[in-house]
Short mmCIF file of C-alpha atoms in Angstrom, two decimals:
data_model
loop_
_atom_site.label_atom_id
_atom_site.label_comp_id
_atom_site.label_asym_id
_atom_site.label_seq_id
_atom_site.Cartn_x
_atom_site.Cartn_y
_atom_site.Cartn_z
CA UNK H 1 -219.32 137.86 156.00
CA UNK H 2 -219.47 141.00 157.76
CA UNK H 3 -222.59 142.50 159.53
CA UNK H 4 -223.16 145.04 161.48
CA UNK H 5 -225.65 145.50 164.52
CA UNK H 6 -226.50 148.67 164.40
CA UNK H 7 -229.17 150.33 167.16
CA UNK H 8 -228.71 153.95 166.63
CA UNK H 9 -227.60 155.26 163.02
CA UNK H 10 -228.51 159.07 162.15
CA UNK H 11 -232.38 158.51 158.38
CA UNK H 12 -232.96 158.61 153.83
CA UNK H 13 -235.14 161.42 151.53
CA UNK H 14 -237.40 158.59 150.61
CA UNK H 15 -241.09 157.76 150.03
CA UNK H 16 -243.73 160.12 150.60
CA UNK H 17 -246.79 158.64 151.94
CA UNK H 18 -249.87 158.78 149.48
CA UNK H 19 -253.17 161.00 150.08
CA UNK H 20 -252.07 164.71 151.81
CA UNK H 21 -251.26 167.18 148.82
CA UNK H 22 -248.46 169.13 148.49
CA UNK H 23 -248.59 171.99 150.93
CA UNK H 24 -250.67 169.94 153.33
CA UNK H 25 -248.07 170.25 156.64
CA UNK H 26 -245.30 167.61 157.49
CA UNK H 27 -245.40 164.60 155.12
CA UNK H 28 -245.00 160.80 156.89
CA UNK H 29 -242.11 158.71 155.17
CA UNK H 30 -239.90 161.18 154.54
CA UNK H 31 -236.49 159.91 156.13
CA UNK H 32 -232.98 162.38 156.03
CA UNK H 33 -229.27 162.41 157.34
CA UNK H 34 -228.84 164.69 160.43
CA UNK H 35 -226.60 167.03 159.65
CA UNK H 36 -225.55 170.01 161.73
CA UNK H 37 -224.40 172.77 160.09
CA UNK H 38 -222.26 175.64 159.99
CA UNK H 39 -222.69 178.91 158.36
CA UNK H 40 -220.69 181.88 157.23
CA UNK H 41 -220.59 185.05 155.48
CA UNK H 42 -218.66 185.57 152.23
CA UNK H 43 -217.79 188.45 150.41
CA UNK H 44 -217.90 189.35 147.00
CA UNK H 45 -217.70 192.61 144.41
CA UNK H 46 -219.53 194.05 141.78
CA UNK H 47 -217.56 195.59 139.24
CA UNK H 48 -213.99 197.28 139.17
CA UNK H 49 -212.63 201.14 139.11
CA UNK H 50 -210.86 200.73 136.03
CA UNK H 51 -214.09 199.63 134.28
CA UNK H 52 -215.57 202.89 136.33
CA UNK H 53 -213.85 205.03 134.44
CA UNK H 54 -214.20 203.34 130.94
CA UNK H 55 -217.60 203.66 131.17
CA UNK H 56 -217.27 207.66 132.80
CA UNK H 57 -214.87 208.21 129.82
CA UNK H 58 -217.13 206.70 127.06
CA UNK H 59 -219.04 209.15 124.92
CA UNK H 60 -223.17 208.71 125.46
CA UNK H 61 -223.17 206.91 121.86
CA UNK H 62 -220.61 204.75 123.11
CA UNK H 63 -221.68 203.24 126.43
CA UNK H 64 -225.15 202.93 125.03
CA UNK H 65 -223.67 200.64 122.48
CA UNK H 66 -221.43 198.96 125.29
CA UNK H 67 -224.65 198.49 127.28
CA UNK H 68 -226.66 197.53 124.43
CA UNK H 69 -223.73 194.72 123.61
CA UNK H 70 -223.52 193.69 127.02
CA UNK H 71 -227.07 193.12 127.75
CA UNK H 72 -226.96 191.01 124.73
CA UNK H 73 -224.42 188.91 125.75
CA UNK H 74 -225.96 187.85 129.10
CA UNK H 75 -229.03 187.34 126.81
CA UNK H 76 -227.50 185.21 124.55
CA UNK H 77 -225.81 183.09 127.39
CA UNK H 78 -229.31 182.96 129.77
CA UNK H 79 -230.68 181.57 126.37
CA UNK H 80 -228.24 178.77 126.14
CA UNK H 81 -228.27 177.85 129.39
CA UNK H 82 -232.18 177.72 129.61
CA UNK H 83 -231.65 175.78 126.21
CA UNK H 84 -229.10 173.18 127.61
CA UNK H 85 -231.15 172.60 130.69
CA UNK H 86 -234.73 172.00 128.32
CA UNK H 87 -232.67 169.65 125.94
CA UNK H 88 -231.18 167.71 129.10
CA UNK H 89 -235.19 167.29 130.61
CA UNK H 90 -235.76 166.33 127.38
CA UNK H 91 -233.64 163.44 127.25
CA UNK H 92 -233.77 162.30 130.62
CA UNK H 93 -237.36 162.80 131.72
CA UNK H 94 -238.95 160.68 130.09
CA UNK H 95 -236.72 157.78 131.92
CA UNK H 96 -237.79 158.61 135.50
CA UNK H 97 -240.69 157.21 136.76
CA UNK H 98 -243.42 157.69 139.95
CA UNK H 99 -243.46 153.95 141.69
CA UNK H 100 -246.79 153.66 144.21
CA UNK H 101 -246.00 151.05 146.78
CA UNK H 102 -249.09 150.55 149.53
CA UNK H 103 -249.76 154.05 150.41
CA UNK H 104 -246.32 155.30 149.75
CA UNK H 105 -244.93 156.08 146.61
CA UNK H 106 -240.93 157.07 145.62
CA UNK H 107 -239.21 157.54 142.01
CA UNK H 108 -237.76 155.08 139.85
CA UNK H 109 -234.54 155.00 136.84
CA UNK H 110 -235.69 153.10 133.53
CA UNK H 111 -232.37 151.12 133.26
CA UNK H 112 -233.47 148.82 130.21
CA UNK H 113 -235.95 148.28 127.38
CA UNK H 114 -236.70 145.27 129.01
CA UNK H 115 -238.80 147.36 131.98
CA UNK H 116 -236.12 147.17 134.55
CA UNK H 117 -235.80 149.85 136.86
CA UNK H 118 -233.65 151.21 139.50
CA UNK H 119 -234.46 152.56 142.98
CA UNK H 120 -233.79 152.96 146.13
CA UNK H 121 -234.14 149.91 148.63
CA UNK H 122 -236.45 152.03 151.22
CA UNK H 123 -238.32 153.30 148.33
CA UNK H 124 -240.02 149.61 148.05
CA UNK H 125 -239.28 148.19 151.43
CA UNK H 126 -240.67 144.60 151.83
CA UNK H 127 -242.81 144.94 149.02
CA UNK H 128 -242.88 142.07 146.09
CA UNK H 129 -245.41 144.27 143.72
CA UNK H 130 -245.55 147.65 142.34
CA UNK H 131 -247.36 149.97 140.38
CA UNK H 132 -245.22 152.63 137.92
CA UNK H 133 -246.11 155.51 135.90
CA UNK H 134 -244.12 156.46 133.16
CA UNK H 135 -243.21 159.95 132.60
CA UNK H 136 -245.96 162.34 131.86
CA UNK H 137 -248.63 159.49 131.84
CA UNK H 138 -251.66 158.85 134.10
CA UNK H 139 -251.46 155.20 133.15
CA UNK H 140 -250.23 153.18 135.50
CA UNK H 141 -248.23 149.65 135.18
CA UNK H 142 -247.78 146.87 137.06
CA UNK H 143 -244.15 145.74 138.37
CA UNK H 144 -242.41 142.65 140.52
CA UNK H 145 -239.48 142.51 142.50
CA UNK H 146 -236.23 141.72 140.46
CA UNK H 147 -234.32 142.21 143.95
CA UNK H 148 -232.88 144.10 146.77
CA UNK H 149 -229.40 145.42 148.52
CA UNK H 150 -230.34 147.45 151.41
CA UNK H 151 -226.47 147.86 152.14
CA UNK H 152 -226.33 149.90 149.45
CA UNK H 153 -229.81 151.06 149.17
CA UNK H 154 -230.46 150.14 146.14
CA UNK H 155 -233.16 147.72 144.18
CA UNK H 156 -234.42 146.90 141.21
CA UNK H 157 -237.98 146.10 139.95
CA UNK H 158 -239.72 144.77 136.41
CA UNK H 159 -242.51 146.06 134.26
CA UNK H 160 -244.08 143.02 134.11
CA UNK H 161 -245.51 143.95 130.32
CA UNK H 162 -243.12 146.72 129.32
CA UNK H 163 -244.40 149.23 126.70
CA UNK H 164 -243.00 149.52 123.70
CA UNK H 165 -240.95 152.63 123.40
CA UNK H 166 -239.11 152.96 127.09
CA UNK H 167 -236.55 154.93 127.39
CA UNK H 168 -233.81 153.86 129.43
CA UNK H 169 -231.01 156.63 131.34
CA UNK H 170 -227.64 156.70 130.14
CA UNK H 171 -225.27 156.61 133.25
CA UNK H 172 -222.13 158.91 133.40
CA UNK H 173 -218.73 158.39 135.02
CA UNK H 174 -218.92 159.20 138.91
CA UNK H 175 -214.76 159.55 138.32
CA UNK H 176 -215.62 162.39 136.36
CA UNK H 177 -218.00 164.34 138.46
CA UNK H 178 -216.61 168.14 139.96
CA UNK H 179 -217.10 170.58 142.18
CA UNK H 180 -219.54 173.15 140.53
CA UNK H 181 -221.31 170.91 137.99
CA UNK H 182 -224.63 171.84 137.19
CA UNK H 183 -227.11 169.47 138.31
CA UNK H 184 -231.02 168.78 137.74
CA UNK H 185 -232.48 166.37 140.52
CA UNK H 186 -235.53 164.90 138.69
CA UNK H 187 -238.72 162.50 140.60
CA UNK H 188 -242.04 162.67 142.11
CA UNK H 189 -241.06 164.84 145.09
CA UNK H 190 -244.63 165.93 147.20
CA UNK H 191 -246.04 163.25 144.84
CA UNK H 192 -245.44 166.13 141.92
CA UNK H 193 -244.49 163.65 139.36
CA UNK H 194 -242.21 164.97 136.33
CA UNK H 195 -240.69 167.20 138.73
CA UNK H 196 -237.15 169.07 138.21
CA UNK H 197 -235.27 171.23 140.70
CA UNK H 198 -231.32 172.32 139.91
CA UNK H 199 -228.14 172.99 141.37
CA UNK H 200 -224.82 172.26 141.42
CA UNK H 201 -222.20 169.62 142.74
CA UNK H 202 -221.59 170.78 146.30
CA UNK H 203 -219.15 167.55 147.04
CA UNK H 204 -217.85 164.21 146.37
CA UNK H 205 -216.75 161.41 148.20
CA UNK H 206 -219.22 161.72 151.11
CA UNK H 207 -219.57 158.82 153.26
CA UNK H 208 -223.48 158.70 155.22
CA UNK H 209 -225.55 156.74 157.37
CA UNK H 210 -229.11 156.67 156.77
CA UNK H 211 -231.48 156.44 159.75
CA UNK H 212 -233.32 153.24 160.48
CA UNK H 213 -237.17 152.80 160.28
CA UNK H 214 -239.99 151.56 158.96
CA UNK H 215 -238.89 151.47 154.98
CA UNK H 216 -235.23 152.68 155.64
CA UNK H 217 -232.62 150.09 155.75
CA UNK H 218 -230.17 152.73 157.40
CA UNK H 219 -227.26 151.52 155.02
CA UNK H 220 -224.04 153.58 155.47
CA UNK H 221 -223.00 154.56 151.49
CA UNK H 222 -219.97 155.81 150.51
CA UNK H 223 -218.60 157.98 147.83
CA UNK H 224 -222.18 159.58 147.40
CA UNK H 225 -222.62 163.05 145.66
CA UNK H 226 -223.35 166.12 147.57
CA UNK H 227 -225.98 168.33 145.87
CA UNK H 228 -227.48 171.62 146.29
CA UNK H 229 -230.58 170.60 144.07
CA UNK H 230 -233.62 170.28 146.30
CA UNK H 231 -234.34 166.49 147.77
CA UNK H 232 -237.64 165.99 148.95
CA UNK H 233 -239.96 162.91 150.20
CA UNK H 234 -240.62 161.33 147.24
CA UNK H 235 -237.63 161.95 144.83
CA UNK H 236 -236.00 159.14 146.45
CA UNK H 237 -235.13 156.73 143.78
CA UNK H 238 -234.74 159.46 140.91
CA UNK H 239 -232.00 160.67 139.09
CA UNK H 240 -229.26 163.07 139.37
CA UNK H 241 -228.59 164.52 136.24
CA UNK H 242 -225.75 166.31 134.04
CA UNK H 243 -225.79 168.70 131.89
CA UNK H 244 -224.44 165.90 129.33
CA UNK H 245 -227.94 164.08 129.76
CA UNK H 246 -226.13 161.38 132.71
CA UNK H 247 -227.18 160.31 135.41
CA UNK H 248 -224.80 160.91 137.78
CA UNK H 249 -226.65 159.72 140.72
CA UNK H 250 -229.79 158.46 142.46
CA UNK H 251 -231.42 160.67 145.14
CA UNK H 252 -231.45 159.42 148.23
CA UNK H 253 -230.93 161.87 151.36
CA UNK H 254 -232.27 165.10 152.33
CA UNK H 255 -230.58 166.85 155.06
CA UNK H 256 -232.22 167.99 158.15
CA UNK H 257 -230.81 170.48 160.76
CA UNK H 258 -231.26 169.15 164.35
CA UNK H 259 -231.62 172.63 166.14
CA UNK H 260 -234.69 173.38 164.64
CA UNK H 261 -236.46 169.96 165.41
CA UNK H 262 -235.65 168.09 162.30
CA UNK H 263 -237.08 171.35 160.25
CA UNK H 264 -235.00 171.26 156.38
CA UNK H 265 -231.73 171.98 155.50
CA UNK H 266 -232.58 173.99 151.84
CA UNK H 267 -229.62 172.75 149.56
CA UNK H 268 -227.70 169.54 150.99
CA UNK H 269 -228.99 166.44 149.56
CA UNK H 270 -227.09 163.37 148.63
CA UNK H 271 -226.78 160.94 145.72
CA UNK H 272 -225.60 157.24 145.11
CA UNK H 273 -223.16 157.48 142.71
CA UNK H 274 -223.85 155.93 138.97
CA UNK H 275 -220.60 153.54 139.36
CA UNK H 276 -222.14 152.16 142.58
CA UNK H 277 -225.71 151.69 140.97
CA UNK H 278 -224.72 150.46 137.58
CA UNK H 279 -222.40 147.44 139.55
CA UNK H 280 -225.48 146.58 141.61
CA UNK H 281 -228.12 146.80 139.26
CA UNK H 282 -226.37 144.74 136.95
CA UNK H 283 -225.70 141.90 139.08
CA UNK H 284 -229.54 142.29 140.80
CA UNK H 285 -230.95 141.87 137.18
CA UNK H 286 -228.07 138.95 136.34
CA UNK H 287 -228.71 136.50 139.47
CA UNK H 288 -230.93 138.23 141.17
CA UNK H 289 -228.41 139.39 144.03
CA UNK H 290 -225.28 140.57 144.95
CA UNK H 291 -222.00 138.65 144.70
CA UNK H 292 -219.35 141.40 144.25
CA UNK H 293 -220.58 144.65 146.82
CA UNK H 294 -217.53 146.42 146.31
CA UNK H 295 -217.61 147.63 150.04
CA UNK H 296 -214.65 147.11 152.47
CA UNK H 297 -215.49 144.35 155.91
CA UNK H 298 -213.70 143.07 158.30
CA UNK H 299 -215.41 139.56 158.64
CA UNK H 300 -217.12 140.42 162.03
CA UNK H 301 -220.17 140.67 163.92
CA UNK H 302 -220.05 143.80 166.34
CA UNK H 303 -222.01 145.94 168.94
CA UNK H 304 -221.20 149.21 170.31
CA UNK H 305 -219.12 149.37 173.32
CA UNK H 306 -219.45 151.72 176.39
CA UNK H 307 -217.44 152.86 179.30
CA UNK H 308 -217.56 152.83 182.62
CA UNK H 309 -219.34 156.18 181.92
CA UNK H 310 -221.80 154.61 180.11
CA UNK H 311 -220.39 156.41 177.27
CA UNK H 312 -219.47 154.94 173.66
CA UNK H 313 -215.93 153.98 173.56
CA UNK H 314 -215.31 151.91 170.65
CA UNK H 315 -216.68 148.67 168.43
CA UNK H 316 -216.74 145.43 170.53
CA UNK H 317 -216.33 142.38 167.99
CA UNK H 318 -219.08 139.93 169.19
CA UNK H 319 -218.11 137.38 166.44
CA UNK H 320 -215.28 136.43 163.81
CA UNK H 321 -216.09 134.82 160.58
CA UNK H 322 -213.49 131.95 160.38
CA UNK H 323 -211.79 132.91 157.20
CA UNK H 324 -212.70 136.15 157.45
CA UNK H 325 -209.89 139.96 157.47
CA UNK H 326 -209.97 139.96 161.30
CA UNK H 327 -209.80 136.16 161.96
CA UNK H 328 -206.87 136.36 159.83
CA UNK H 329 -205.04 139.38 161.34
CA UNK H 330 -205.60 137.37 164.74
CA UNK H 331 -208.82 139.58 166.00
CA UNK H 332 -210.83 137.89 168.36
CA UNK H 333 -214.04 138.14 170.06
CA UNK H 334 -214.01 140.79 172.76
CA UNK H 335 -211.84 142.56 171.48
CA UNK H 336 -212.99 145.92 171.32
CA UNK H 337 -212.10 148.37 167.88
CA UNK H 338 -211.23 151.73 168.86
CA UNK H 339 -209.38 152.99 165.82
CA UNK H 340 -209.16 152.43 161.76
CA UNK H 341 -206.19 153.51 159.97
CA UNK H 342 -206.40 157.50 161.29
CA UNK H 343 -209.79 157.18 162.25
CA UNK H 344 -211.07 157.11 165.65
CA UNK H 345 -214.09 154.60 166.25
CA UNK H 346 -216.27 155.72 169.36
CA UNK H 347 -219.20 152.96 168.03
CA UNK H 348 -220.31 150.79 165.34
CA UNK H 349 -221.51 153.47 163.34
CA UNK H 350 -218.20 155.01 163.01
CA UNK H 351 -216.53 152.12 162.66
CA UNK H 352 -219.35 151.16 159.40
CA UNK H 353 -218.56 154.58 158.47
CA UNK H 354 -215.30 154.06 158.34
CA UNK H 355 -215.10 150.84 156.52
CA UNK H 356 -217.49 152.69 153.81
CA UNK H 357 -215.13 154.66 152.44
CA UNK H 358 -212.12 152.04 151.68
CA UNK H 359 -211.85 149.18 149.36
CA UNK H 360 -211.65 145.39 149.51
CA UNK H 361 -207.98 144.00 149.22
CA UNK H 362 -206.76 147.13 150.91
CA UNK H 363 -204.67 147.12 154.04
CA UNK H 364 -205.60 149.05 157.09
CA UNK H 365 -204.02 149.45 160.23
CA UNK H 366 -206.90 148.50 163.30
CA UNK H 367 -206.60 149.64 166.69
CA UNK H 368 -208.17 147.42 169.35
CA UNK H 369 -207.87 146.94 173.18
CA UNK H 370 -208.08 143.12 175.07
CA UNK H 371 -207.25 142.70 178.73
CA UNK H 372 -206.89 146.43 179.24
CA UNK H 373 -204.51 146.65 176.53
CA UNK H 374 -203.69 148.57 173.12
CA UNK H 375 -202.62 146.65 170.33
CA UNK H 376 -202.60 146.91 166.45
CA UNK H 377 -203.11 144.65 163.87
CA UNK H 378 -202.47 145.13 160.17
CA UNK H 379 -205.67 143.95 158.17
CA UNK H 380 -206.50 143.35 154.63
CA UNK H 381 -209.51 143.73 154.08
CA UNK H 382 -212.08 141.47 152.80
CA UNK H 383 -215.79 142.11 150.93
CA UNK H 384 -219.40 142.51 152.26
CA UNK H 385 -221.28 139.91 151.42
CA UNK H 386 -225.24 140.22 150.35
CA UNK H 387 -227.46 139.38 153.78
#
């Protein structure tokens, strides 16, 4: 079993505390991923010479026509679009839910006709109960605890007397998910329920560590989704949506930019991916936890480890699980993890960030120092077991 001690991680877009309105100044509960960002101009034209002079060598009649034509066109295809985006709320809304836990409330996935429904593990926190409201309803519904994996910040909970008529999301292919998709990020965010913002896929394969506190787990999740749709407190635990009616993704992050005193970053928010929530959900609502986490350990307990400097400087292993990838490769305790396969580990959260993006079974070179030496060892790695 591998676990991590972690003291220091960069926080989720998650709950939004119940009672100010929207508009009413900073919300409590909100939680985001620091990011620090870097902007720059790029350029871009409007039109071409050559279509200069058609349109200078076109008789009035003509280019009215031409105009007329191409006005209609950009009609036409403004119309579909708006048309593809209302049939996609359509089919999807009514599966996202508001869930009210204590003073805080989050969103919610309707993943069965059975009332199950998938979240995010800060959106519920320690909380057994819950109450839900459906889609465009004022009615509200109770719900238990099916159970919880804050590693992957995820959780599911049960309608305890599910209505007739639920509608549960149909999950897409995360393998399948590009650059430039069209996205609609759909929740309760400002405690707005039925709320949908849009944008596109920004980027895949992100790996991000949540920030720790009160209702955050501060999980580091690979492979999420990168979106330019707007996350706020309060979408947490709704969906991320395709213009195919799948959900593509839970919301989960916001970004914040740390120059400007935690003040948002408009259009980077993150997702969990539908593979990694339909391979947790499934074995939540199974056995009630989480045997198979597809996410990479090494079989150790660690810490960070600092310099003479006082200055991070790598993972120090503070325990081996006997059995475990490292005990097997011939890691020890003390030894202290500076580097995995190309990437350098200056603390335990790199070195969790690391291990988030590769596999179980795979085989990764680890860099280590003991008694003021370098060495290497060639690991395969083993799973991450449920706490």
């Amino acid at each position: 079993m591998s676990r991590y001690e972690e003291h220091a991680r960069p926080l989720p877009a998650g709950s939004r505390r119940t009672g100010p309105k929207a508009g009413a100044g900073r919300l409590p509960g909100a939680v985001a991923v620091a990011v620090t960002a870097a902007l720059a101009l790029a350029g871009c034209s409007s039109g071409s010479s050559s279509s200069a002079t058609v349109a200078a060598t076109t008789s009035p009649s003509a280019s009215g026509a031409t105009r007329a034509s191409a006005t209609s066109g950009q009609s036409n295809g403004a119309t579909q679009l708006q048309e593809a985006y209302q049939t996609v709320i359509a089919d999807v809304l009514p599966s996202v839910v508001q869930i009210t836990t204590g003073d805080s409330l989050g969103s919610g996935i309707v993943y069965d006709d059975k009332g199950d429904i998938v979240t995010n593990a800060h959106v519920i926190g320690s909380a057994k109960t819950f109450t839900v409201t459906l889609a465009n309803s004022t009615t509200t519904l109770d719900a238990e605890l099916v159970g919880s994996y804050p590693d992957s910040d995820l959780a599911v909970i049960r309608l305890t007397k599910p209505p007739s008529g639920l509608k549960p999301a149909s999950f897409g292919d995360s393998g399948k998910v590009q650059l430039g998709q069209i996205t609609l990020a759909m929740g309760s965010p400002l405690g707005l329920s039925s709320s949908v913002t849009q944008g596109i896929v920004s980027a895949t394969g992100r790996t991000v560590t949540e920030p720790q506190g009160p209702g955050s787990p501060g999980a580091t999740i690979g492979n999420m989704v990168q979106t330019s749709a707007a996350i706020n407190p309060g979408n947490s635990g709704g969906a991320l949506v395709n213009l195919d009616s799948k959900v593509i993704g839970i919301n989960t992050l916001a970004a914040t930019e740390p120059q400007t005193n935690g003040a948002a970053a408009p259009g980077i928010g993150f997702a969990i991916p539908a593979s990694t929530i339909t391979n947790i959900a499934d074995q939540l609502i199974k056995q009630g936890k989480v045997t198979n986490s597809g996410r990479a350990a090494l079989g150790i307990t660690a810490r960070t480890s600092f310099n003479q400097q006082f200055q991070p400087a790598g993972a120090v292993i503070v325990a081996v699980t006997a059995g475990g990838a490292a005990a097997s490769a011939g890691l020890q305790a003390g030894d202290v993890i500076t580097r995995i396969g190309d990437t350098q580990v200056d603390s335990l959260n790199a070195l969790t960030t690391a291990l988030a993006s590769l596999t179980p079974g795979s085989k990764v070179t680890v860099t280590y120092t003991r008694d003021g030496g370098t060495r290497t060892a060639e690991v395969t790695l083993g799973e991450l077991q449920a706490p």
